[in-house]
mmCIF file of C-alpha atoms in Angstrom:
data_model
loop_
_atom_site.group_PDB
_atom_site.id
_atom_site.type_symbol
_atom_site.label_atom_id
_atom_site.label_comp_id
_atom_site.label_asym_id
_atom_site.label_seq_id
_atom_site.Cartn_x
_atom_site.Cartn_y
_atom_site.Cartn_z
ATOM 1 C CA MET A 1 0.000 -0.020 0.131
ATOM 2 C CA GLN A 2 1.030 3.645 -0.656
ATOM 3 C CA LEU A 3 -1.178 5.902 0.727
ATOM 4 C CA LEU A 4 -0.867 9.899 1.065
ATOM 5 C CA ILE A 5 -2.818 11.381 3.725
ATOM 6 C CA LYS A 6 -3.427 15.187 3.199
ATOM 7 C CA ASN A 7 -4.119 17.695 5.927
ATOM 8 C CA ALA A 8 -3.717 15.332 9.066
ATOM 9 C CA HIS A 9 -3.702 17.267 12.302
ATOM 10 C CA ILE A 10 -1.158 15.307 14.218
ATOM 11 C CA VAL A 11 -1.863 14.699 18.027
ATOM 12 C CA ASP A 12 1.318 12.927 19.295
ATOM 13 C CA ILE A 13 3.221 14.380 21.955
ATOM 14 C CA ASN A 14 6.615 12.321 20.901
ATOM 15 C CA SER A 15 6.517 13.659 17.445
ATOM 16 C CA PRO A 16 8.040 16.714 16.142
ATOM 17 C CA TYR A 17 4.681 17.393 14.398
ATOM 18 C CA HIS A 18 2.608 17.472 17.193
ATOM 19 C CA LEU A 19 -0.641 19.601 16.900
ATOM 20 C CA GLN A 20 0.640 20.449 13.369
ATOM 21 C CA THR A 21 -1.384 20.022 9.955
ATOM 22 C CA VAL A 22 0.832 18.137 7.603
ATOM 23 C CA ASP A 23 0.543 15.583 4.895
ATOM 24 C CA VAL A 24 1.910 12.064 5.737
ATOM 25 C CA LEU A 25 3.225 9.661 3.088
ATOM 26 C CA ILE A 26 2.811 5.871 3.864
ATOM 27 C CA GLU A 27 4.297 2.888 2.351
ATOM 28 C CA GLY A 28 3.645 -0.397 3.539
ATOM 29 C CA ASP A 29 3.406 -0.166 7.060
ATOM 30 C CA THR A 30 6.038 2.700 7.333
ATOM 31 C CA ILE A 31 5.766 6.427 7.303
ATOM 32 C CA THR A 32 8.001 7.421 4.841
ATOM 33 C CA ALA A 33 7.749 11.296 4.359
ATOM 34 C CA ILE A 34 5.953 14.213 6.248
ATOM 35 C CA GLY A 35 5.251 17.574 5.131
ATOM 36 C CA LYS A 36 3.752 19.381 2.470
ATOM 37 C CA LEU A 37 3.545 16.525 -0.110
ATOM 38 C CA THR A 38 2.171 15.179 -3.534
ATOM 39 C CA SER A 39 2.264 11.915 -5.219
ATOM 40 C CA GLU A 40 1.572 10.504 -8.706
ATOM 41 C CA THR A 41 1.460 6.959 -7.467
ATOM 42 C CA ALA A 42 -0.036 7.069 -3.930
ATOM 43 C CA GLN A 43 -3.681 6.546 -3.175
ATOM 44 C CA VAL A 44 -4.503 10.101 -2.003
ATOM 45 C CA TRP A 45 -6.785 10.536 1.153
ATOM 46 C CA ASP A 46 -7.964 14.260 2.454
ATOM 47 C CA ALA A 47 -8.245 13.723 6.141
ATOM 48 C CA ALA A 48 -9.521 17.351 6.036
ATOM 49 C CA GLY A 49 -8.051 18.564 9.367
ATOM 50 C CA ALA A 50 -9.237 15.502 11.150
ATOM 51 C CA PHE A 51 -7.076 14.482 14.326
ATOM 52 C CA VAL A 52 -4.578 11.804 13.821
ATOM 53 C CA TYR A 53 -3.444 9.919 16.806
ATOM 54 C CA PRO A 54 -0.903 6.604 17.217
ATOM 55 C CA GLY A 55 -3.151 3.938 17.147
ATOM 56 C CA MET A 56 -5.586 3.450 19.670
ATOM 57 C CA ALA A 57 -5.461 0.071 21.910
ATOM 58 C CA GLU A 58 -7.772 -1.411 24.387
ATOM 59 C CA LEU A 59 -6.503 -3.239 27.111
ATOM 60 C CA HIS A 60 -9.083 -5.620 28.058
ATOM 61 C CA SER A 61 -12.207 -7.048 25.950
ATOM 62 C CA ASP A 62 -13.877 -10.305 25.075
ATOM 63 C CA PHE A 63 -14.291 -11.609 21.558
ATOM 64 C CA GLY A 64 -16.018 -14.326 22.363
ATOM 65 C CA GLU A 65 -14.020 -17.077 20.523
ATOM 66 C CA PRO A 66 -13.414 -19.647 21.695
ATOM 67 C CA GLY A 67 -16.637 -20.640 23.405
ATOM 68 C CA ASN A 68 -19.228 -17.931 23.021
ATOM 69 C CA GLU A 69 -19.089 -17.431 19.257
ATOM 70 C CA GLU A 70 -22.824 -16.990 19.226
ATOM 71 C CA SER A 71 -22.495 -13.486 20.615
ATOM 72 C CA GLU A 72 -19.065 -12.644 18.979
ATOM 73 C CA ASN A 73 -16.178 -13.948 17.204
ATOM 74 C CA LEU A 74 -12.452 -12.855 16.337
ATOM 75 C CA GLN A 75 -13.466 -11.509 12.783
ATOM 76 C CA SER A 76 -16.328 -9.683 14.137
ATOM 77 C CA GLY A 77 -14.848 -8.327 17.233
ATOM 78 C CA ALA A 78 -11.614 -6.998 15.320
ATOM 79 C CA ALA A 79 -14.017 -5.511 12.548
ATOM 80 C CA ALA A 80 -15.897 -3.742 15.467
ATOM 81 C CA ALA A 81 -12.803 -2.504 17.125
ATOM 82 C CA ALA A 82 -11.400 -1.131 14.126
ATOM 83 C CA ALA A 83 -14.705 0.717 13.218
ATOM 84 C CA GLY A 84 -14.418 2.186 16.903
ATOM 85 C CA GLY A 85 -10.813 3.520 16.250
ATOM 86 C CA PHE A 86 -8.736 0.785 17.715
ATOM 87 C CA THR A 87 -5.510 -0.935 16.267
ATOM 88 C CA ALA A 88 -4.809 -3.453 18.824
ATOM 89 C CA VAL A 89 -6.921 -5.117 21.441
ATOM 90 C CA GLY A 90 -6.098 -7.151 24.444
ATOM 91 C CA VAL A 91 -8.262 -10.318 24.219
ATOM 92 C CA VAL A 92 -9.349 -11.766 27.382
ATOM 93 C CA SER A 93 -10.159 -15.550 28.084
ATOM 94 C CA ASN A 94 -13.889 -15.508 28.778
ATOM 95 C CA GLY A 95 -14.856 -18.899 27.405
ATOM 96 C CA HIS A 96 -13.992 -22.704 27.352
ATOM 97 C CA PRO A 97 -11.391 -23.538 26.820
ATOM 98 C CA TYR A 98 -9.793 -21.033 29.085
ATOM 99 C CA ALA A 99 -6.497 -19.434 28.175
ATOM 100 C CA ASP A 100 -4.347 -21.067 31.084
ATOM 101 C CA ASN A 101 -1.667 -22.628 29.017
ATOM 102 C CA LYS A 102 0.456 -21.886 26.071
ATOM 103 C CA THR A 103 -2.247 -23.557 23.606
ATOM 104 C CA GLY A 104 -4.803 -21.106 24.453
ATOM 105 C CA VAL A 105 -2.508 -18.163 24.209
ATOM 106 C CA GLU A 106 -1.067 -19.481 20.919
ATOM 107 C CA PHE A 107 -4.692 -19.812 19.368
ATOM 108 C CA ILE A 108 -5.253 -16.034 19.651
ATOM 109 C CA ALA A 109 -1.461 -14.945 18.692
ATOM 110 C CA HIS A 110 -1.884 -17.449 15.460
ATOM 111 C CA LYS A 111 -5.429 -15.530 14.834
ATOM 112 C CA SER A 112 -4.164 -11.976 15.063
ATOM 113 C CA ASP A 113 -1.696 -12.913 12.357
ATOM 114 C CA GLN A 114 -4.774 -13.096 10.291
ATOM 115 C CA SER A 115 -6.553 -10.306 11.479
ATOM 116 C CA PRO A 116 -6.845 -6.719 10.151
ATOM 117 C CA ILE A 117 -5.913 -5.218 13.772
ATOM 118 C CA HIS A 118 -3.342 -6.726 16.467
ATOM 119 C CA LEU A 119 -4.796 -9.196 18.833
ATOM 120 C CA ILE A 120 -3.016 -9.717 22.045
ATOM 121 C CA PRO A 121 -3.635 -12.633 23.912
ATOM 122 C CA ILE A 122 -4.324 -12.484 28.042
ATOM 123 C CA GLY A 123 -3.802 -15.294 29.771
ATOM 124 C CA THR A 124 -5.633 -16.103 33.271
ATOM 125 C CA VAL A 125 -4.108 -16.021 36.416
ATOM 126 C CA THR A 126 -5.213 -19.415 37.594
ATOM 127 C CA LYS A 127 -6.457 -22.598 35.904
ATOM 128 C CA GLY A 128 -9.972 -22.284 34.759
ATOM 129 C CA ARG A 129 -10.446 -18.987 36.354
ATOM 130 C CA ALA A 130 -11.285 -21.064 39.491
ATOM 131 C CA GLY A 131 -9.165 -18.817 41.703
ATOM 132 C CA GLU A 132 -7.344 -21.822 43.273
ATOM 133 C CA GLU A 133 -4.191 -22.885 41.439
ATOM 134 C CA LEU A 134 -1.942 -20.820 39.131
ATOM 135 C CA SER A 135 -1.957 -21.096 35.655
ATOM 136 C CA GLU A 136 1.217 -21.511 33.457
ATOM 137 C CA MET A 137 1.920 -17.818 33.467
ATOM 138 C CA PHE A 138 5.884 -17.755 32.532
ATOM 139 C CA ASP A 139 5.153 -20.144 29.672
ATOM 140 C CA MET A 140 2.109 -18.017 28.409
ATOM 141 C CA HIS A 141 4.201 -14.985 28.518
ATOM 142 C CA ARG A 142 7.011 -16.506 26.597
ATOM 143 C CA HIS A 143 4.138 -17.148 24.062
ATOM 144 C CA GLY A 144 2.727 -13.822 23.992
ATOM 145 C CA SER A 145 0.605 -12.671 26.793
ATOM 146 C CA PRO A 146 2.066 -9.444 28.359
ATOM 147 C CA PHE A 147 0.072 -9.751 31.623
ATOM 148 C CA PHE A 148 -2.552 -12.035 33.272
ATOM 149 C CA GLY A 149 -6.140 -11.521 34.558
ATOM 150 C CA ASP A 150 -9.150 -13.923 35.612
ATOM 151 C CA TYR A 151 -11.610 -11.585 33.674
ATOM 152 C CA LYS A 152 -14.522 -10.526 35.679
ATOM 153 C CA HIS A 153 -13.414 -13.158 38.421
ATOM 154 C CA GLY A 154 -12.089 -11.960 41.630
ATOM 155 C CA ILE A 155 -9.328 -13.858 43.146
ATOM 156 C CA THR A 156 -10.828 -14.356 46.680
ATOM 157 C CA ASN A 157 -7.911 -16.364 47.823
ATOM 158 C CA ALA A 158 -5.543 -13.929 49.095
ATOM 159 C CA ASN A 159 -2.608 -16.520 49.129
ATOM 160 C CA VAL A 160 -3.202 -17.203 45.578
ATOM 161 C CA LEU A 161 -3.032 -13.662 44.600
ATOM 162 C CA LYS A 162 0.109 -13.002 46.805
ATOM 163 C CA LEU A 163 1.758 -16.204 44.873
ATOM 164 C CA ALA A 164 0.904 -14.828 41.608
ATOM 165 C CA LEU A 165 2.436 -11.379 42.098
ATOM 166 C CA LEU A 166 5.507 -12.944 43.649
ATOM 167 C CA TYR A 167 5.777 -15.482 40.635
ATOM 168 C CA SER A 168 5.207 -12.901 38.044
ATOM 169 C CA ARG A 169 7.229 -10.201 39.570
ATOM 170 C CA SER A 170 10.083 -10.561 37.024
ATOM 171 C CA PHE A 171 7.919 -10.853 33.598
ATOM 172 C CA GLY A 172 4.524 -9.590 34.012
ATOM 173 C CA ARG A 173 1.574 -7.627 35.772
ATOM 174 C CA ILE A 174 -1.542 -9.331 37.374
ATOM 175 C CA MET A 175 -4.874 -7.606 36.367
ATOM 176 C CA VAL A 176 -7.755 -7.967 38.837
ATOM 177 C CA HIS A 177 -11.302 -7.261 39.178
ATOM 178 C CA PRO A 178 -12.257 -5.020 41.911
ATOM 179 C CA GLU A 179 -15.380 -6.678 43.465
ATOM 180 C CA ASP A 180 -15.465 -8.833 46.543
ATOM 181 C CA ASP A 181 -17.586 -11.604 45.635
ATOM 182 C CA ASN A 182 -19.138 -12.301 49.149
ATOM 183 C CA LEU A 183 -20.058 -8.615 49.268
ATOM 184 C CA VAL A 184 -21.665 -8.516 45.677
ATOM 185 C CA ALA A 185 -23.826 -11.742 46.607
ATOM 186 C CA GLY A 186 -26.380 -11.545 43.892
ATOM 187 C CA GLY A 187 -26.332 -7.666 43.242
ATOM 188 C CA LYS A 188 -27.955 -6.501 39.870
ATOM 189 C CA MET A 189 -26.973 -2.893 39.962
ATOM 190 C CA ASN A 190 -25.210 -0.217 42.440
ATOM 191 C CA GLU A 191 -26.840 -0.172 45.744
ATOM 192 C CA GLY A 192 -28.413 2.976 46.578
ATOM 193 C CA GLU A 193 -31.461 5.191 45.874
ATOM 194 C CA THR A 194 -32.106 3.950 42.448
ATOM 195 C CA SER A 195 -31.950 0.414 43.579
ATOM 196 C CA THR A 196 -34.323 1.062 46.325
ATOM 197 C CA PHE A 197 -36.645 3.001 43.846
ATOM 198 C CA VAL A 198 -36.798 0.349 41.158
ATOM 199 C CA GLY A 199 -36.645 -2.582 43.441
ATOM 200 C CA LEU A 200 -33.511 -4.429 42.203
ATOM 201 C CA LYS A 201 -30.798 -5.835 45.007
ATOM 202 C CA GLY A 202 -27.799 -3.558 44.898
ATOM 203 C CA THR A 203 -24.338 -4.139 45.079
ATOM 204 C CA PRO A 204 -22.514 -1.580 47.382
ATOM 205 C CA ALA A 205 -19.565 0.429 46.596
ATOM 206 C CA LEU A 206 -17.963 -1.256 49.857
ATOM 207 C CA SER A 207 -17.283 -4.157 47.720
ATOM 208 C CA GLU A 208 -15.119 -2.711 45.387
ATOM 209 C CA TYR A 209 -12.942 -0.603 47.975
ATOM 210 C CA LEU A 210 -12.460 -3.695 50.027
ATOM 211 C CA ARG A 211 -11.183 -5.611 47.390
ATOM 212 C CA ILE A 212 -8.933 -3.013 45.995
ATOM 213 C CA ALA A 213 -7.596 -2.475 49.587
ATOM 214 C CA ARG A 214 -6.695 -5.736 49.885
ATOM 215 C CA ASP A 215 -5.058 -6.269 46.582
ATOM 216 C CA LEU A 216 -3.079 -3.251 47.260
ATOM 217 C CA GLN A 217 -1.883 -4.581 50.655
ATOM 218 C CA LEU A 218 -0.727 -7.841 48.878
ATOM 219 C CA LEU A 219 0.969 -5.736 46.127
ATOM 220 C CA GLU A 220 2.900 -3.799 48.928
ATOM 221 C CA TYR A 221 3.998 -6.754 50.731
ATOM 222 C CA THR A 222 5.110 -8.857 47.242
ATOM 223 C CA GLU A 223 6.736 -5.592 45.478
ATOM 224 C CA GLY A 224 5.080 -6.916 42.127
ATOM 225 C CA ALA A 225 2.960 -5.363 39.469
ATOM 226 C CA LEU A 226 -0.922 -4.575 39.587
ATOM 227 C CA HIS A 227 -3.312 -3.481 37.375
ATOM 228 C CA VAL A 228 -6.844 -2.735 38.808
ATOM 229 C CA ALA A 229 -9.252 -2.747 35.973
ATOM 230 C CA SER A 230 -12.672 -1.187 35.662
ATOM 231 C CA ILE A 231 -12.911 1.261 38.947
ATOM 232 C CA SER A 232 -16.073 2.527 39.364
ATOM 233 C CA THR A 233 -16.136 4.056 42.930
ATOM 234 C CA LYS A 234 -14.807 7.116 44.501
ATOM 235 C CA GLU A 235 -13.369 5.212 47.066
ATOM 236 C CA GLY A 236 -11.545 2.863 44.631
ATOM 237 C CA ILE A 237 -9.776 5.947 43.008
ATOM 238 C CA GLU A 238 -8.812 7.324 46.433
ATOM 239 C CA ALA A 239 -7.265 4.013 47.254
ATOM 240 C CA ILE A 240 -5.167 4.039 44.176
ATOM 241 C CA ARG A 241 -4.179 7.778 44.684
ATOM 242 C CA ALA A 242 -2.747 6.417 48.026
ATOM 243 C CA ALA A 243 -0.978 3.669 46.594
ATOM 244 C CA LYS A 244 0.630 5.775 43.983
ATOM 245 C CA ALA A 245 1.800 8.035 46.312
ATOM 246 C CA LYS A 246 3.460 5.275 48.007
ATOM 247 C CA GLY A 247 5.172 4.643 44.896
ATOM 248 C CA LEU A 248 3.594 1.045 44.683
ATOM 249 C CA ASN A 249 3.840 -0.547 41.017
ATOM 250 C CA VAL A 250 0.205 -0.146 40.217
ATOM 251 C CA THR A 251 -1.890 1.013 37.329
ATOM 252 C CA CYS A 252 -5.431 1.470 36.818
ATOM 253 C CA SER A 253 -8.089 1.689 34.225
ATOM 254 C CA VAL A 254 -11.799 3.213 34.017
ATOM 255 C CA ASN A 255 -14.427 1.687 31.689
ATOM 256 C CA ILE A 256 -15.646 4.357 29.126
ATOM 257 C CA HIS A 257 -19.191 3.342 29.997
ATOM 258 C CA HIS A 258 -19.042 4.301 33.768
ATOM 259 C CA LEU A 259 -18.001 7.992 32.399
ATOM 260 C CA LEU A 260 -20.945 8.132 30.255
ATOM 261 C CA TYR A 261 -23.956 6.753 32.473
ATOM 262 C CA THR A 262 -24.975 6.675 35.996
ATOM 263 C CA ASP A 263 -27.044 4.014 37.795
ATOM 264 C CA LYS A 264 -29.933 6.531 36.952
ATOM 265 C CA VAL A 265 -30.435 4.814 33.715
ATOM 266 C CA VAL A 266 -31.310 1.438 35.146
ATOM 267 C CA SER A 267 -34.504 3.176 35.906
ATOM 268 C CA SER A 268 -35.665 1.893 32.669
ATOM 269 C CA TYR A 269 -34.761 -1.802 33.261
ATOM 270 C CA ASP A 270 -32.689 -1.447 30.113
ATOM 271 C CA THR A 271 -30.534 -4.741 30.177
ATOM 272 C CA ARG A 272 -27.863 -3.361 28.127
ATOM 273 C CA PHE A 273 -27.002 -1.060 31.383
ATOM 274 C CA LYS A 274 -26.382 -4.201 33.302
ATOM 275 C CA VAL A 275 -22.703 -4.489 33.937
ATOM 276 C CA SER A 276 -20.205 -5.561 36.298
ATOM 277 C CA PRO A 277 -19.011 -3.346 38.274
ATOM 278 C CA PRO A 278 -22.232 -1.753 38.177
ATOM 279 C CA LEU A 279 -22.988 1.987 36.908
ATOM 280 C CA ARG A 280 -22.671 3.929 40.101
ATOM 281 C CA THR A 281 -23.809 7.418 41.260
ATOM 282 C CA SER A 282 -23.131 10.883 39.461
ATOM 283 C CA GLU A 283 -20.936 11.631 42.370
ATOM 284 C CA ASP A 284 -18.777 8.949 41.769
ATOM 285 C CA GLN A 285 -18.962 9.589 38.213
ATOM 286 C CA GLN A 286 -17.472 13.111 38.803
ATOM 287 C CA VAL A 287 -14.862 11.666 40.780
ATOM 288 C CA LEU A 288 -13.835 9.097 38.112
ATOM 289 C CA ILE A 289 -13.928 12.038 35.397
ATOM 290 C CA THR A 290 -11.374 14.065 37.585
ATOM 291 C CA ALA A 291 -9.010 11.160 38.133
ATOM 292 C CA VAL A 292 -9.043 10.590 34.231
ATOM 293 C CA ALA A 293 -8.109 14.123 33.519
ATOM 294 C CA ASP A 294 -5.529 14.420 36.365
ATOM 295 C CA GLY A 295 -3.428 11.399 35.685
ATOM 296 C CA THR A 296 -4.447 9.201 38.522
ATOM 297 C CA VAL A 297 -6.117 6.856 36.045
ATOM 298 C CA ASP A 298 -3.746 5.504 33.378
ATOM 299 C CA CYS A 299 -6.130 3.980 30.815
ATOM 300 C CA LEU A 300 -9.694 4.258 29.534
ATOM 301 C CA THR A 301 -11.066 0.921 28.349
ATOM 302 C CA VAL A 302 -14.204 0.095 26.250
ATOM 303 C CA ASP A 303 -14.525 -3.450 28.272
ATOM 304 C CA HIS A 304 -16.426 -4.848 25.135
ATOM 305 C CA LEU A 305 -18.737 -7.905 26.462
ATOM 306 C CA PRO A 306 -20.767 -9.134 23.846
ATOM 307 C CA LYS A 307 -23.964 -10.870 24.517
ATOM 308 C CA ASP A 308 -26.718 -12.494 22.329
ATOM 309 C CA ILE A 309 -30.369 -11.581 22.389
ATOM 310 C CA GLU A 310 -31.371 -14.540 24.639
ATOM 311 C CA GLN A 311 -28.894 -13.250 27.438
ATOM 312 C CA LYS A 312 -30.254 -9.729 27.155
ATOM 313 C CA GLN A 313 -33.839 -9.575 26.057
ATOM 314 C CA CYS A 314 -35.176 -10.661 29.538
ATOM 315 C CA GLU A 315 -36.108 -9.558 32.715
ATOM 316 C CA PHE A 316 -33.263 -7.530 34.395
ATOM 317 C CA ASP A 317 -32.645 -9.959 37.140
ATOM 318 C CA ASN A 318 -31.952 -12.854 34.647
ATOM 319 C CA ALA A 319 -29.926 -10.825 32.035
ATOM 320 C CA SER A 320 -26.393 -11.587 31.925
ATOM 321 C CA PHE A 321 -23.803 -8.928 32.936
ATOM 322 C CA GLY A 322 -21.836 -6.927 30.161
ATOM 323 C CA MET A 323 -22.018 -4.030 27.715
ATOM 324 C CA ALA A 324 -20.741 -4.058 24.094
ATOM 325 C CA GLY A 325 -19.299 -0.891 22.935
ATOM 326 C CA PHE A 326 -16.412 -0.855 20.452
ATOM 327 C CA GLU A 327 -18.732 0.985 17.859
ATOM 328 C CA GLY A 328 -19.457 4.460 19.299
ATOM 329 C CA ALA A 329 -17.598 4.562 22.880
ATOM 330 C CA VAL A 330 -14.727 6.734 21.897
ATOM 331 C CA CYS A 331 -16.776 9.135 19.957
ATOM 332 C CA HIS A 332 -19.332 9.671 22.782
ATOM 333 C CA LEU A 333 -16.539 9.988 25.322
ATOM 334 C CA LEU A 334 -15.050 12.751 23.309
ATOM 335 C CA ASP A 335 -18.651 14.273 22.923
ATOM 336 C CA ALA A 336 -19.378 14.083 26.619
ATOM 337 C CA ILE A 337 -15.909 14.935 28.489
ATOM 338 C CA ASP A 338 -13.545 17.766 27.656
ATOM 339 C CA LEU A 339 -10.178 16.155 27.642
ATOM 340 C CA ASP A 340 -6.709 17.639 26.029
ATOM 341 C CA PRO A 341 -5.776 15.546 23.062
ATOM 342 C CA GLU A 342 -2.447 14.728 24.839
ATOM 343 C CA ARG A 343 -4.419 13.166 27.515
ATOM 344 C CA ILE A 344 -6.489 11.261 25.057
ATOM 345 C CA GLN A 345 -3.508 9.987 23.623
ATOM 346 C CA ALA A 346 -1.956 8.769 27.122
ATOM 347 C CA LEU A 347 -5.301 7.019 27.984
ATOM 348 C CA LEU A 348 -6.085 5.420 24.779
ATOM 349 C CA SER A 349 -2.500 4.984 23.080
ATOM 350 C CA THR A 350 0.424 5.272 24.941
ATOM 351 C CA ASN A 351 -0.352 4.071 28.331
ATOM 352 C CA PRO A 352 -2.577 0.856 27.191
ATOM 353 C CA ARG A 353 -0.039 0.001 24.384
ATOM 354 C CA ALA A 354 2.913 -0.109 27.119
ATOM 355 C CA ILE A 355 0.925 -2.403 29.464
ATOM 356 C CA LEU A 356 0.318 -4.706 26.317
ATOM 357 C CA GLY A 357 3.698 -4.812 25.925
ATOM 358 C CA MET A 358 3.554 -3.099 22.531
ATOM 359 C CA PRO A 359 6.047 -0.648 21.117
ATOM 360 C CA GLU A 360 5.095 3.191 21.525
ATOM 361 C CA ILE A 361 4.119 4.776 18.285
ATOM 362 C CA CYS A 362 5.976 8.124 17.160
ATOM 363 C CA ILE A 363 4.144 9.887 14.017
ATOM 364 C CA ASN A 364 7.565 10.643 12.146
ATOM 365 C CA GLU A 365 9.604 9.668 9.262
ATOM 366 C CA GLY A 366 10.636 6.021 9.737
ATOM 367 C CA GLY A 367 7.844 5.241 12.292
ATOM 368 C CA VAL A 368 5.354 2.665 12.167
ATOM 369 C CA ALA A 369 1.997 3.523 10.372
ATOM 370 C CA GLU A 370 -0.427 2.639 12.935
ATOM 371 C CA LEU A 371 -2.789 5.593 13.429
ATOM 372 C CA THR A 372 -6.401 6.430 14.397
ATOM 373 C CA VAL A 373 -8.236 9.052 12.527
ATOM 374 C CA ILE A 374 -10.892 11.004 14.271
ATOM 375 C CA SER A 375 -12.877 13.973 12.661
ATOM 376 C CA GLN A 376 -15.486 16.314 14.026
ATOM 377 C CA GLU A 377 -17.668 15.682 11.057
ATOM 378 C CA GLY A 378 -20.213 13.878 13.116
ATOM 379 C CA GLN A 379 -21.482 10.039 12.672
ATOM 380 C CA ASP A 380 -24.342 7.943 12.948
ATOM 381 C CA TRP A 381 -23.879 4.842 14.602
ATOM 382 C CA THR A 382 -26.390 2.522 12.602
ATOM 383 C CA GLY A 383 -24.479 -0.292 10.687
ATOM 384 C CA PHE A 384 -22.394 -2.328 13.096
ATOM 385 C CA ALA A 385 -19.956 -5.025 12.425
ATOM 386 C CA SER A 386 -20.197 -6.552 15.927
ATOM 387 C CA LYS A 387 -22.749 -9.514 16.458
ATOM 388 C CA ALA A 388 -23.609 -8.346 19.748
ATOM 389 C CA PHE A 389 -27.117 -7.121 20.713
ATOM 390 C CA ASN A 390 -26.192 -5.377 24.063
ATOM 391 C CA ASN A 391 -24.622 -1.854 22.818
ATOM 392 C CA PRO A 392 -26.669 1.196 23.999
ATOM 393 C CA MET A 393 -25.209 3.375 21.425
ATOM 394 C CA ILE A 394 -27.098 1.434 18.444
ATOM 395 C CA GLY A 395 -28.944 4.187 16.647
ATOM 396 C CA SER A 396 -27.041 7.183 18.326
ATOM 397 C CA THR A 397 -25.397 10.365 16.873
ATOM 398 C CA THR A 398 -22.303 11.621 17.488
ATOM 399 C CA LYS A 399 -20.174 14.741 16.673
ATOM 400 C CA HIS A 400 -16.945 13.133 16.667
ATOM 401 C CA ALA A 401 -16.378 10.324 13.864
ATOM 402 C CA VAL A 402 -13.889 7.622 13.235
ATOM 403 C CA LYS A 403 -12.728 8.452 10.074
ATOM 404 C CA ALA A 404 -10.433 5.522 9.580
ATOM 405 C CA VAL A 405 -7.716 3.561 11.330
ATOM 406 C CA VAL A 406 -4.301 2.765 9.448
ATOM 407 C CA VAL A 407 -2.801 -0.470 10.685
ATOM 408 C CA LYS A 408 -0.672 -3.484 9.113
ATOM 409 C CA GLY A 409 -0.186 -1.781 5.747
ATOM 410 C CA ALA A 410 -3.954 -1.115 5.335
ATOM 411 C CA ILE A 411 -6.242 1.688 5.761
ATOM 412 C CA LEU A 412 -9.874 0.377 7.434
ATOM 413 C CA GLY A 413 -12.966 2.298 7.465
ATOM 414 C CA GLU A 414 -12.241 5.040 4.701
#
């Protein structure tokens, strides 16, 4: 591929062209020239002043395969991610057989070679995600897993998490889900005024704080590396701030849907808003937004968890947890929250790529051509690549639009 992108507004703090509007010439998967350019042989595409970021990366999302292909598969998931602006995705293990050994990791790594975007396999911490016996983490790391997590499953046994942090200290990071299973105990949404009003059993914010506090104590004891995923409460943010102030090796992420919605939307009993951790109060949401802006939060995540119609078109109590969101999440985020372009780059590209063990992208001559192009032309989110039923952004309109991604020597979406 030879592509000339005209009038690209570069957002890359590592690039000498940061915040400049320039032309970018790409040959194969390499940026060969930047400036005021013309070409008689290249495909010419006018970005019309759209923001061009280093390729955005997602830390943890479920693509259904293997085990849940009726909801999503690697092909449809990758297409949805690209449509949403992502060039790389950490693919979690959420179906049988679990990726608790090198075979499971190699399955995703092999599929990545055939995928239009990069698929990074995330191995489990424990065998079968049962929380009892450590998985073959070092072997999985050697075959492509940059960190490890029992996706949506908390590790109840403190000794198991302690051993995982000790064992992985030299080669990986442990990702944990911030909910105490005993305190969740059948909760369907956030515990508070709204849960009382709608008559649904609530999950207290305390369940998140207690689990994070315990995990941070274990982190301090082991001197390991920890990533706390999907923080949803002000108490969780406060615990992370304190841990970072102490110098602990901890990173954290917030799901975009926790910045867009509060527990008030559950009043409609729309099962697409049944997620784990649950949507919280507006007070929690404001604390999350502040933490995202001030650098306490390292990454923003879609946490794409696809479900089919049978799992969601039912009574709220019986519906499965999870929200699909690749298509629309970033644009709704940019519409709703005023973040500096540099902060967007850190939250959606630089930091997640580092945790995923991927090289940092620099938009410069000789650099890898892996880009996300976002305009302010507006977008109607109607045609979806994902197989999932549970995306609440279906039918919505945003002021921002994903114009294209450039990855693996191809331009997708233009």
